[in-house]
Amino acid sequence: MRQIYTGKMWFMAVLLAVFMAACGSNGGDDGGGGGGGLAPVNLGTAGDLKAAAGYAILAKTGITTVPTSTVTGNMGVSPVFASSITGFALVAHALNDFSTSAQVSGNVYAPDYTGGQTGSAGTTPAKLTAAVLSMQAAYIDAAGRTPTSAATTNVGAGTLTSLTLSPGVYEWGSAVTIPTNLTFNGSATSVWILKVAGTLDMAAAKSVILSGGAEAKNIFWQVAGAVTIGANTHFEGIILGNTSITFGHLASIHGRLLAQTAVNLDATTVTQP
């Protein structure tokens, strides 16, 4: 009986070791930054026009460009009408449910594109109303997250110079300035949420760099003030702006621009993740 009991104990110990190893491998995906298991901000289902994830650019007061910009993905405005989208040379679809533009690889939506079905739950106005609510909910979601630790609070006193950020929730109680390149290092499942109480500015001719498998779709910038990205700068991530988002001449982003006021482009390249 003693040998049988010992054998069972050995078997259970092996199972426990395997289980602990598996748990450890999942936790290691955060690159050591405390972001393991951090849930992304909920943008809804990609491609769903009733969700923020259905758009590369979504704004409440307008979208402007100094041509020629390049946008890969849908654009939308609400509650303002299509006249608030300028510089894109819009061409209305035959059914009046969206427009197209040579600068946009996707469709352009506004609440005055009624498609002859005003009042229906499936119309463009109704979808845009839901999308704006989704965008606002995502902003509130991000704003409510708790910083991962003291080490992710007020990093660099708001000046991010030549830094590499591990996954986690970061918070600044003031403006944030990025005068150099900025690197995010983590895996494909790592998540970053960056909460900025003031404005966000990135210098000209710099880059946000992803390493270790990090993906733009998992980087969320929740910014209370205006966002200004310098000329010829490349940016990564989902910008949840409480006010305006402005990109300088020939700047680019791999991400989404979700603004509760306006988005302003200048020969900008926007590519949704």
PDB file of C-alpha atoms in Angstrom:
ATOM      1  CA  MET A   1       0.000   0.000   0.000  1.00  0.00           C
ATOM      2  CA  ARG A   2       2.831   2.371   0.785  1.00  0.00           C
ATOM      3  CA  GLN A   3       4.338   2.013  -2.732  1.00  0.00           C
ATOM      4  CA  ILE A   4       0.952   2.643  -4.373  1.00  0.00           C
ATOM      5  CA  TYR A   5       0.375   5.763  -2.254  1.00  0.00           C
ATOM      6  CA  THR A   6       3.834   7.123  -3.150  1.00  0.00           C
ATOM      7  CA  GLY A   7       3.217   6.496  -6.828  1.00  0.00           C
ATOM      8  CA  LYS A   8      -0.039   8.436  -6.719  1.00  0.00           C
ATOM      9  CA  MET A   9       1.635  11.319  -4.946  1.00  0.00           C
ATOM     10  CA  TRP A  10       4.403  11.384  -7.556  1.00  0.00           C
ATOM     11  CA  PHE A  11       1.830  11.420 -10.377  1.00  0.00           C
ATOM     12  CA  MET A  12      -0.089  14.306  -8.769  1.00  0.00           C
ATOM     13  CA  ALA A  13       3.149  16.234  -8.288  1.00  0.00           C
ATOM     14  CA  VAL A  14       3.938  15.858 -12.001  1.00  0.00           C
ATOM     15  CA  LEU A  15       0.457  17.116 -12.935  1.00  0.00           C
ATOM     16  CA  LEU A  16       0.846  20.106 -10.623  1.00  0.00           C
ATOM     17  CA  ALA A  17       4.246  20.957 -12.122  1.00  0.00           C
ATOM     18  CA  VAL A  18       2.826  20.848 -15.648  1.00  0.00           C
ATOM     19  CA  PHE A  19      -0.098  23.050 -14.616  1.00  0.00           C
ATOM     20  CA  MET A  20       2.171  25.617 -12.957  1.00  0.00           C
ATOM     21  CA  ALA A  21       4.482  25.695 -15.970  1.00  0.00           C
ATOM     22  CA  ALA A  22       1.546  26.350 -18.270  1.00  0.00           C
ATOM     23  CA  CYS A  23       0.338  29.197 -16.049  1.00  0.00           C
ATOM     24  CA  GLY A  24       3.819  30.645 -15.988  1.00  0.00           C
ATOM     25  CA  SER A  25       4.120  30.625 -19.774  1.00  0.00           C
ATOM     26  CA  ASN A  26       0.859  32.558 -20.139  1.00  0.00           C
ATOM     27  CA  GLY A  27       1.973  35.151 -17.606  1.00  0.00           C
ATOM     28  CA  GLY A  28       5.300  35.617 -19.386  1.00  0.00           C
ATOM     29  CA  ASP A  29       3.679  37.049 -22.500  1.00  0.00           C
ATOM     30  CA  ASP A  30       3.610  40.520 -20.999  1.00  0.00           C
ATOM     31  CA  GLY A  31       7.320  41.108 -21.538  1.00  0.00           C
ATOM     32  CA  GLY A  32       7.878  41.587 -17.825  1.00  0.00           C
ATOM     33  CA  GLY A  33       5.847  44.804 -17.648  1.00  0.00           C
ATOM     34  CA  GLY A  34       2.922  43.621 -15.565  1.00  0.00           C
ATOM     35  CA  GLY A  35       0.502  43.570 -18.498  1.00  0.00           C
ATOM     36  CA  GLY A  36      -0.152  39.827 -18.501  1.00  0.00           C
ATOM     37  CA  GLY A  37      -3.883  39.152 -18.564  1.00  0.00           C
ATOM     38  CA  LEU A  38      -4.731  42.822 -19.195  1.00  0.00           C
ATOM     39  CA  ALA A  39      -7.897  43.015 -21.279  1.00  0.00           C
ATOM     40  CA  PRO A  40      -7.859  45.330 -24.296  1.00  0.00           C
ATOM     41  CA  VAL A  41     -10.228  48.275 -24.482  1.00  0.00           C
ATOM     42  CA  ASN A  42     -13.502  47.145 -26.043  1.00  0.00           C
ATOM     43  CA  LEU A  43     -14.001  48.772 -29.472  1.00  0.00           C
ATOM     44  CA  GLY A  44     -16.621  46.277 -30.630  1.00  0.00           C
ATOM     45  CA  THR A  45     -16.335  43.942 -33.591  1.00  0.00           C
ATOM     46  CA  ALA A  46     -14.041  44.960 -36.435  1.00  0.00           C
ATOM     47  CA  GLY A  47     -16.059  45.779 -39.528  1.00  0.00           C
ATOM     48  CA  ASP A  48     -19.271  46.364 -37.570  1.00  0.00           C
ATOM     49  CA  LEU A  49     -20.467  49.859 -38.558  1.00  0.00           C
ATOM     50  CA  LYS A  50     -22.249  50.140 -35.204  1.00  0.00           C
ATOM     51  CA  ALA A  51     -18.932  49.849 -33.347  1.00  0.00           C
ATOM     52  CA  ALA A  52     -15.823  52.010 -33.115  1.00  0.00           C
ATOM     53  CA  ALA A  53     -13.821  49.105 -34.541  1.00  0.00           C
ATOM     54  CA  GLY A  54     -15.710  49.511 -37.814  1.00  0.00           C
ATOM     55  CA  TYR A  55     -13.742  52.666 -38.688  1.00  0.00           C
ATOM     56  CA  ALA A  56     -10.188  53.764 -39.326  1.00  0.00           C
ATOM     57  CA  ILE A  57     -11.349  57.330 -38.590  1.00  0.00           C
ATOM     58  CA  LEU A  58     -14.440  58.341 -36.620  1.00  0.00           C
ATOM     59  CA  ALA A  59     -15.148  61.902 -35.486  1.00  0.00           C
ATOM     60  CA  LYS A  60     -18.024  63.939 -34.075  1.00  0.00           C
ATOM     61  CA  THR A  61     -17.320  67.384 -35.584  1.00  0.00           C
ATOM     62  CA  GLY A  62     -15.442  66.755 -38.837  1.00  0.00           C
ATOM     63  CA  ILE A  63     -12.589  65.201 -40.805  1.00  0.00           C
ATOM     64  CA  THR A  64     -10.342  67.402 -42.933  1.00  0.00           C
ATOM     65  CA  THR A  65      -7.363  66.740 -45.156  1.00  0.00           C
ATOM     66  CA  VAL A  66      -4.888  68.677 -47.198  1.00  0.00           C
ATOM     67  CA  PRO A  67      -4.792  66.272 -50.154  1.00  0.00           C
ATOM     68  CA  THR A  68      -3.653  63.807 -50.811  1.00  0.00           C
ATOM     69  CA  SER A  69      -4.058  61.576 -47.761  1.00  0.00           C
ATOM     70  CA  THR A  70      -4.411  57.791 -47.886  1.00  0.00           C
ATOM     71  CA  VAL A  71      -6.866  56.042 -45.572  1.00  0.00           C
ATOM     72  CA  THR A  72      -7.218  52.262 -45.458  1.00  0.00           C
ATOM     73  CA  GLY A  73     -10.533  51.515 -43.775  1.00  0.00           C
ATOM     74  CA  ASN A  74     -13.887  53.246 -43.328  1.00  0.00           C
ATOM     75  CA  MET A  75     -14.374  56.845 -42.226  1.00  0.00           C
ATOM     76  CA  GLY A  76     -17.401  58.279 -40.461  1.00  0.00           C
ATOM     77  CA  VAL A  77     -18.744  61.460 -38.863  1.00  0.00           C
ATOM     78  CA  SER A  78     -21.728  61.993 -36.569  1.00  0.00           C
ATOM     79  CA  PRO A  79     -23.772  63.953 -35.602  1.00  0.00           C
ATOM     80  CA  VAL A  80     -22.409  66.434 -38.182  1.00  0.00           C
ATOM     81  CA  PHE A  81     -23.200  65.878 -41.861  1.00  0.00           C
ATOM     82  CA  ALA A  82     -21.017  64.958 -44.842  1.00  0.00           C
ATOM     83  CA  SER A  83     -20.241  68.641 -45.509  1.00  0.00           C
ATOM     84  CA  SER A  84     -17.926  68.485 -42.458  1.00  0.00           C
ATOM     85  CA  ILE A  85     -15.669  66.054 -44.349  1.00  0.00           C
ATOM     86  CA  THR A  86     -13.425  68.250 -46.502  1.00  0.00           C
ATOM     87  CA  GLY A  87     -10.550  67.660 -48.915  1.00  0.00           C
ATOM     88  CA  PHE A  88     -11.585  64.128 -49.892  1.00  0.00           C
ATOM     89  CA  ALA A  89     -13.618  64.915 -53.042  1.00  0.00           C
ATOM     90  CA  LEU A  90     -16.457  62.629 -51.975  1.00  0.00           C
ATOM     91  CA  VAL A  91     -18.612  60.824 -54.521  1.00  0.00           C
ATOM     92  CA  ALA A  92     -22.043  59.783 -53.248  1.00  0.00           C
ATOM     93  CA  HIS A  93     -23.090  56.166 -53.695  1.00  0.00           C
ATOM     94  CA  ALA A  94     -26.124  55.577 -55.915  1.00  0.00           C
ATOM     95  CA  LEU A  95     -28.272  54.492 -52.958  1.00  0.00           C
ATOM     96  CA  ASN A  96     -27.174  57.488 -50.868  1.00  0.00           C
ATOM     97  CA  ASP A  97     -26.036  55.298 -47.958  1.00  0.00           C
ATOM     98  CA  PHE A  98     -22.331  56.285 -48.109  1.00  0.00           C
ATOM     99  CA  SER A  99     -19.729  58.073 -50.221  1.00  0.00           C
ATOM    100  CA  THR A 100     -16.426  57.025 -51.699  1.00  0.00           C
ATOM    101  CA  SER A 101     -13.149  58.846 -52.270  1.00  0.00           C
ATOM    102  CA  ALA A 102     -10.020  58.109 -54.271  1.00  0.00           C
ATOM    103  CA  GLN A 103      -8.127  58.725 -51.017  1.00  0.00           C
ATOM    104  CA  VAL A 104     -10.078  56.146 -49.007  1.00  0.00           C
ATOM    105  CA  SER A 105      -9.897  52.352 -49.397  1.00  0.00           C
ATOM    106  CA  GLY A 106     -13.238  51.900 -47.717  1.00  0.00           C
ATOM    107  CA  ASN A 107     -16.486  53.830 -47.464  1.00  0.00           C
ATOM    108  CA  VAL A 108     -17.241  57.228 -45.988  1.00  0.00           C
ATOM    109  CA  TYR A 109     -20.329  57.520 -43.776  1.00  0.00           C
ATOM    110  CA  ALA A 110     -22.345  60.491 -42.502  1.00  0.00           C
ATOM    111  CA  PRO A 111     -25.844  60.747 -40.974  1.00  0.00           C
ATOM    112  CA  ASP A 112     -27.286  62.605 -43.980  1.00  0.00           C
ATOM    113  CA  TYR A 113     -26.690  59.477 -46.089  1.00  0.00           C
ATOM    114  CA  THR A 114     -30.097  58.031 -45.296  1.00  0.00           C
ATOM    115  CA  GLY A 115     -30.279  55.485 -48.090  1.00  0.00           C
ATOM    116  CA  GLY A 116     -34.033  56.029 -48.420  1.00  0.00           C
ATOM    117  CA  GLN A 117     -34.660  54.157 -45.144  1.00  0.00           C
ATOM    118  CA  THR A 118     -34.694  56.898 -42.535  1.00  0.00           C
ATOM    119  CA  GLY A 119     -35.674  55.569 -39.133  1.00  0.00           C
ATOM    120  CA  SER A 120     -34.706  51.962 -39.765  1.00  0.00           C
ATOM    121  CA  ALA A 121     -32.330  50.382 -37.254  1.00  0.00           C
ATOM    122  CA  GLY A 122     -30.101  49.389 -40.153  1.00  0.00           C
ATOM    123  CA  THR A 123     -29.696  52.823 -41.706  1.00  0.00           C
ATOM    124  CA  THR A 124     -26.472  54.776 -41.836  1.00  0.00           C
ATOM    125  CA  PRO A 125     -27.632  57.376 -39.243  1.00  0.00           C
ATOM    126  CA  ALA A 126     -28.538  54.683 -36.723  1.00  0.00           C
ATOM    127  CA  LYS A 127     -25.264  52.833 -37.241  1.00  0.00           C
ATOM    128  CA  LEU A 128     -23.243  56.012 -36.794  1.00  0.00           C
ATOM    129  CA  THR A 129     -25.084  56.908 -33.599  1.00  0.00           C
ATOM    130  CA  ALA A 130     -24.205  53.487 -32.209  1.00  0.00           C
ATOM    131  CA  ALA A 131     -20.590  53.817 -33.387  1.00  0.00           C
ATOM    132  CA  VAL A 132     -20.143  57.170 -31.629  1.00  0.00           C
ATOM    133  CA  LEU A 133     -21.574  55.695 -28.433  1.00  0.00           C
ATOM    134  CA  SER A 134     -19.121  52.795 -28.819  1.00  0.00           C
ATOM    135  CA  MET A 135     -16.237  55.258 -29.231  1.00  0.00           C
ATOM    136  CA  GLN A 136     -17.285  57.184 -26.124  1.00  0.00           C
ATOM    137  CA  ALA A 137     -17.682  53.969 -24.124  1.00  0.00           C
ATOM    138  CA  ALA A 138     -14.172  52.889 -25.158  1.00  0.00           C
ATOM    139  CA  TYR A 139     -12.780  56.221 -23.948  1.00  0.00           C
ATOM    140  CA  ILE A 140     -14.523  55.802 -20.581  1.00  0.00           C
ATOM    141  CA  ASP A 141     -13.318  52.195 -20.364  1.00  0.00           C
ATOM    142  CA  ALA A 142      -9.693  53.241 -20.875  1.00  0.00           C
ATOM    143  CA  ALA A 143      -9.985  56.227 -18.534  1.00  0.00           C
ATOM    144  CA  GLY A 144     -11.241  53.975 -15.742  1.00  0.00           C
ATOM    145  CA  ARG A 145      -8.303  51.566 -15.779  1.00  0.00           C
ATOM    146  CA  THR A 146      -5.984  51.489 -12.752  1.00  0.00           C
ATOM    147  CA  PRO A 147      -2.254  52.017 -13.390  1.00  0.00           C
ATOM    148  CA  THR A 148      -0.275  48.797 -13.185  1.00  0.00           C
ATOM    149  CA  SER A 149       2.153  50.131 -10.576  1.00  0.00           C
ATOM    150  CA  ALA A 150       4.024  53.180  -9.349  1.00  0.00           C
ATOM    151  CA  ALA A 151       6.542  52.443 -12.107  1.00  0.00           C
ATOM    152  CA  THR A 152       3.858  53.074 -14.767  1.00  0.00           C
ATOM    153  CA  THR A 153       2.634  56.327 -13.200  1.00  0.00           C
ATOM    154  CA  ASN A 154       3.964  59.675 -14.449  1.00  0.00           C
ATOM    155  CA  VAL A 155       6.793  58.013 -16.389  1.00  0.00           C
ATOM    156  CA  GLY A 156       9.457  60.545 -17.341  1.00  0.00           C
ATOM    157  CA  ALA A 157       7.384  63.299 -15.723  1.00  0.00           C
ATOM    158  CA  GLY A 158       5.499  63.372 -19.008  1.00  0.00           C
ATOM    159  CA  THR A 159       8.531  63.572 -21.330  1.00  0.00           C
ATOM    160  CA  LEU A 160       9.148  60.198 -22.968  1.00  0.00           C
ATOM    161  CA  THR A 161      12.732  60.323 -24.209  1.00  0.00           C
ATOM    162  CA  SER A 162      14.198  57.195 -25.862  1.00  0.00           C
ATOM    163  CA  LEU A 163      12.037  54.855 -23.797  1.00  0.00           C
ATOM    164  CA  THR A 164      10.931  51.249 -24.226  1.00  0.00           C
ATOM    165  CA  LEU A 165       7.554  50.552 -22.620  1.00  0.00           C
ATOM    166  CA  SER A 166       6.582  47.110 -21.363  1.00  0.00           C
ATOM    167  CA  PRO A 167       2.876  46.125 -21.325  1.00  0.00           C
ATOM    168  CA  GLY A 168       0.602  47.600 -18.699  1.00  0.00           C
ATOM    169  CA  VAL A 169      -1.598  50.553 -17.803  1.00  0.00           C
ATOM    170  CA  TYR A 170       0.264  53.883 -17.781  1.00  0.00           C
ATOM    171  CA  GLU A 171      -1.059  57.157 -16.387  1.00  0.00           C
ATOM    172  CA  TRP A 172       0.046  60.773 -16.587  1.00  0.00           C
ATOM    173  CA  GLY A 173      -1.693  63.561 -14.682  1.00  0.00           C
ATOM    174  CA  SER A 174      -0.442  66.176 -17.147  1.00  0.00           C
ATOM    175  CA  ALA A 175       0.573  66.598 -20.783  1.00  0.00           C
ATOM    176  CA  VAL A 176       2.819  64.045 -22.506  1.00  0.00           C
ATOM    177  CA  THR A 177       5.554  64.934 -24.980  1.00  0.00           C
ATOM    178  CA  ILE A 178       7.461  62.414 -27.101  1.00  0.00           C
ATOM    179  CA  PRO A 179      10.628  64.114 -28.453  1.00  0.00           C
ATOM    180  CA  THR A 180      12.332  60.927 -29.706  1.00  0.00           C
ATOM    181  CA  ASN A 181      11.467  57.488 -30.996  1.00  0.00           C
ATOM    182  CA  LEU A 182       9.324  55.439 -28.595  1.00  0.00           C
ATOM    183  CA  THR A 183       9.361  51.619 -28.456  1.00  0.00           C
ATOM    184  CA  PHE A 184       6.700  49.177 -27.263  1.00  0.00           C
ATOM    185  CA  ASN A 185       8.163  45.767 -26.456  1.00  0.00           C
ATOM    186  CA  GLY A 186       5.888  42.783 -25.871  1.00  0.00           C
ATOM    187  CA  SER A 187       4.173  39.840 -27.501  1.00  0.00           C
ATOM    188  CA  ALA A 188       1.219  39.700 -29.892  1.00  0.00           C
ATOM    189  CA  THR A 189      -1.133  39.359 -26.913  1.00  0.00           C
ATOM    190  CA  SER A 190       0.409  42.129 -24.800  1.00  0.00           C
ATOM    191  CA  VAL A 191      -1.757  45.183 -24.067  1.00  0.00           C
ATOM    192  CA  TRP A 192      -0.847  48.803 -23.346  1.00  0.00           C
ATOM    193  CA  ILE A 193      -3.289  51.451 -22.108  1.00  0.00           C
ATOM    194  CA  LEU A 194      -1.843  54.960 -21.864  1.00  0.00           C
ATOM    195  CA  LYS A 195      -3.938  57.513 -19.978  1.00  0.00           C
ATOM    196  CA  VAL A 196      -3.006  61.148 -20.606  1.00  0.00           C
ATOM    197  CA  ALA A 197      -4.774  63.863 -18.616  1.00  0.00           C
ATOM    198  CA  GLY A 198      -3.436  66.672 -20.819  1.00  0.00           C
ATOM    199  CA  THR A 199      -2.333  66.990 -24.428  1.00  0.00           C
ATOM    200  CA  LEU A 200      -0.202  64.488 -26.367  1.00  0.00           C
ATOM    201  CA  ASP A 201       2.518  65.777 -28.711  1.00  0.00           C
ATOM    202  CA  MET A 202       5.092  63.838 -30.714  1.00  0.00           C
ATOM    203  CA  ALA A 203       7.997  65.571 -32.453  1.00  0.00           C
ATOM    204  CA  ALA A 204       8.546  65.630 -36.211  1.00  0.00           C
ATOM    205  CA  ALA A 205      10.423  62.871 -38.046  1.00  0.00           C
ATOM    206  CA  LYS A 206      10.224  60.346 -35.192  1.00  0.00           C
ATOM    207  CA  SER A 207       8.669  56.873 -34.918  1.00  0.00           C
ATOM    208  CA  VAL A 208       6.716  54.680 -32.579  1.00  0.00           C
ATOM    209  CA  ILE A 209       8.396  51.278 -32.899  1.00  0.00           C
ATOM    210  CA  LEU A 210       6.896  47.857 -32.106  1.00  0.00           C
ATOM    211  CA  SER A 211       9.176  45.004 -31.046  1.00  0.00           C
ATOM    212  CA  GLY A 212       8.881  41.429 -29.819  1.00  0.00           C
ATOM    213  CA  GLY A 213       5.614  40.864 -31.693  1.00  0.00           C
ATOM    214  CA  ALA A 214       3.710  43.840 -30.195  1.00  0.00           C
ATOM    215  CA  GLU A 215       0.662  44.850 -32.246  1.00  0.00           C
ATOM    216  CA  ALA A 216      -0.876  48.277 -32.838  1.00  0.00           C
ATOM    217  CA  LYS A 217      -4.401  46.962 -32.197  1.00  0.00           C
ATOM    218  CA  ASN A 218      -3.434  46.377 -28.544  1.00  0.00           C
ATOM    219  CA  ILE A 219      -2.073  49.888 -27.844  1.00  0.00           C
ATOM    220  CA  PHE A 220      -4.677  52.386 -26.613  1.00  0.00           C
ATOM    221  CA  TRP A 221      -3.960  56.100 -26.159  1.00  0.00           C
ATOM    222  CA  GLN A 222      -6.698  57.702 -24.031  1.00  0.00           C
ATOM    223  CA  VAL A 223      -6.025  61.433 -24.286  1.00  0.00           C
ATOM    224  CA  ALA A 224      -8.077  64.157 -22.608  1.00  0.00           C
ATOM    225  CA  GLY A 225      -6.452  67.033 -24.531  1.00  0.00           C
ATOM    226  CA  ALA A 226      -5.543  67.620 -28.156  1.00  0.00           C
ATOM    227  CA  VAL A 227      -3.304  65.117 -29.945  1.00  0.00           C
ATOM    228  CA  THR A 228      -0.662  66.553 -32.297  1.00  0.00           C
ATOM    229  CA  ILE A 229       1.687  64.296 -34.271  1.00  0.00           C
ATOM    230  CA  GLY A 230       4.594  65.980 -36.054  1.00  0.00           C
ATOM    231  CA  ALA A 231       5.372  65.991 -39.764  1.00  0.00           C
ATOM    232  CA  ASN A 232       6.986  62.835 -41.188  1.00  0.00           C
ATOM    233  CA  THR A 233       6.383  60.973 -37.910  1.00  0.00           C
ATOM    234  CA  HIS A 234       5.053  57.420 -37.772  1.00  0.00           C
ATOM    235  CA  PHE A 235       2.644  56.516 -34.969  1.00  0.00           C
ATOM    236  CA  GLU A 236       1.173  53.219 -33.746  1.00  0.00           C
ATOM    237  CA  GLY A 237      -2.005  52.398 -31.820  1.00  0.00           C
ATOM    238  CA  ILE A 238      -5.620  53.353 -31.271  1.00  0.00           C
ATOM    239  CA  ILE A 239      -6.053  57.027 -30.364  1.00  0.00           C
ATOM    240  CA  LEU A 240      -9.111  57.692 -28.198  1.00  0.00           C
ATOM    241  CA  GLY A 241      -9.198  61.488 -28.221  1.00  0.00           C
ATOM    242  CA  ASN A 242     -11.544  63.549 -26.075  1.00  0.00           C
ATOM    243  CA  THR A 243     -10.836  66.519 -28.349  1.00  0.00           C
ATOM    244  CA  SER A 244      -8.985  66.895 -31.676  1.00  0.00           C
ATOM    245  CA  ILE A 245      -6.421  64.696 -33.409  1.00  0.00           C
ATOM    246  CA  THR A 246      -4.005  66.393 -35.837  1.00  0.00           C
ATOM    247  CA  PHE A 247      -1.304  64.783 -37.979  1.00  0.00           C
ATOM    248  CA  GLY A 248       1.448  66.851 -39.604  1.00  0.00           C
ATOM    249  CA  HIS A 249       2.532  66.760 -43.239  1.00  0.00           C
ATOM    250  CA  LEU A 250       3.375  63.236 -44.458  1.00  0.00           C
ATOM    251  CA  ALA A 251       2.881  61.710 -41.009  1.00  0.00           C
ATOM    252  CA  SER A 252       1.412  58.219 -40.759  1.00  0.00           C
ATOM    253  CA  ILE A 253      -0.321  55.894 -38.318  1.00  0.00           C
ATOM    254  CA  HIS A 254      -0.946  52.185 -38.109  1.00  0.00           C
ATOM    255  CA  GLY A 255      -4.029  52.316 -35.922  1.00  0.00           C
ATOM    256  CA  ARG A 256      -7.345  54.172 -35.592  1.00  0.00           C
ATOM    257  CA  LEU A 257      -8.238  57.828 -35.058  1.00  0.00           C
ATOM    258  CA  LEU A 258     -11.327  58.076 -32.840  1.00  0.00           C
ATOM    259  CA  ALA A 259     -11.985  61.708 -31.935  1.00  0.00           C
ATOM    260  CA  GLN A 260     -14.797  63.280 -29.965  1.00  0.00           C
ATOM    261  CA  THR A 261     -14.211  66.486 -31.932  1.00  0.00           C
ATOM    262  CA  ALA A 262     -12.273  66.655 -35.241  1.00  0.00           C
ATOM    263  CA  VAL A 263      -9.544  64.776 -37.107  1.00  0.00           C
ATOM    264  CA  ASN A 264      -7.156  66.893 -39.204  1.00  0.00           C
ATOM    265  CA  LEU A 265      -4.840  65.295 -41.766  1.00  0.00           C
ATOM    266  CA  ASP A 266      -2.091  66.653 -44.031  1.00  0.00           C
ATOM    267  CA  ALA A 267      -1.077  64.155 -46.706  1.00  0.00           C
ATOM    268  CA  THR A 268      -1.367  61.560 -43.932  1.00  0.00           C
ATOM    269  CA  THR A 269      -1.373  57.773 -44.297  1.00  0.00           C
ATOM    270  CA  VAL A 270      -3.850  56.016 -41.988  1.00  0.00           C
ATOM    271  CA  THR A 271      -3.877  52.208 -41.985  1.00  0.00           C
ATOM    272  CA  GLN A 272      -6.219  50.381 -39.634  1.00  0.00           C
ATOM    273  CA  PRO A 273      -4.811  47.307 -37.854  1.00  0.00           C
TER     274      PRO A 273
END
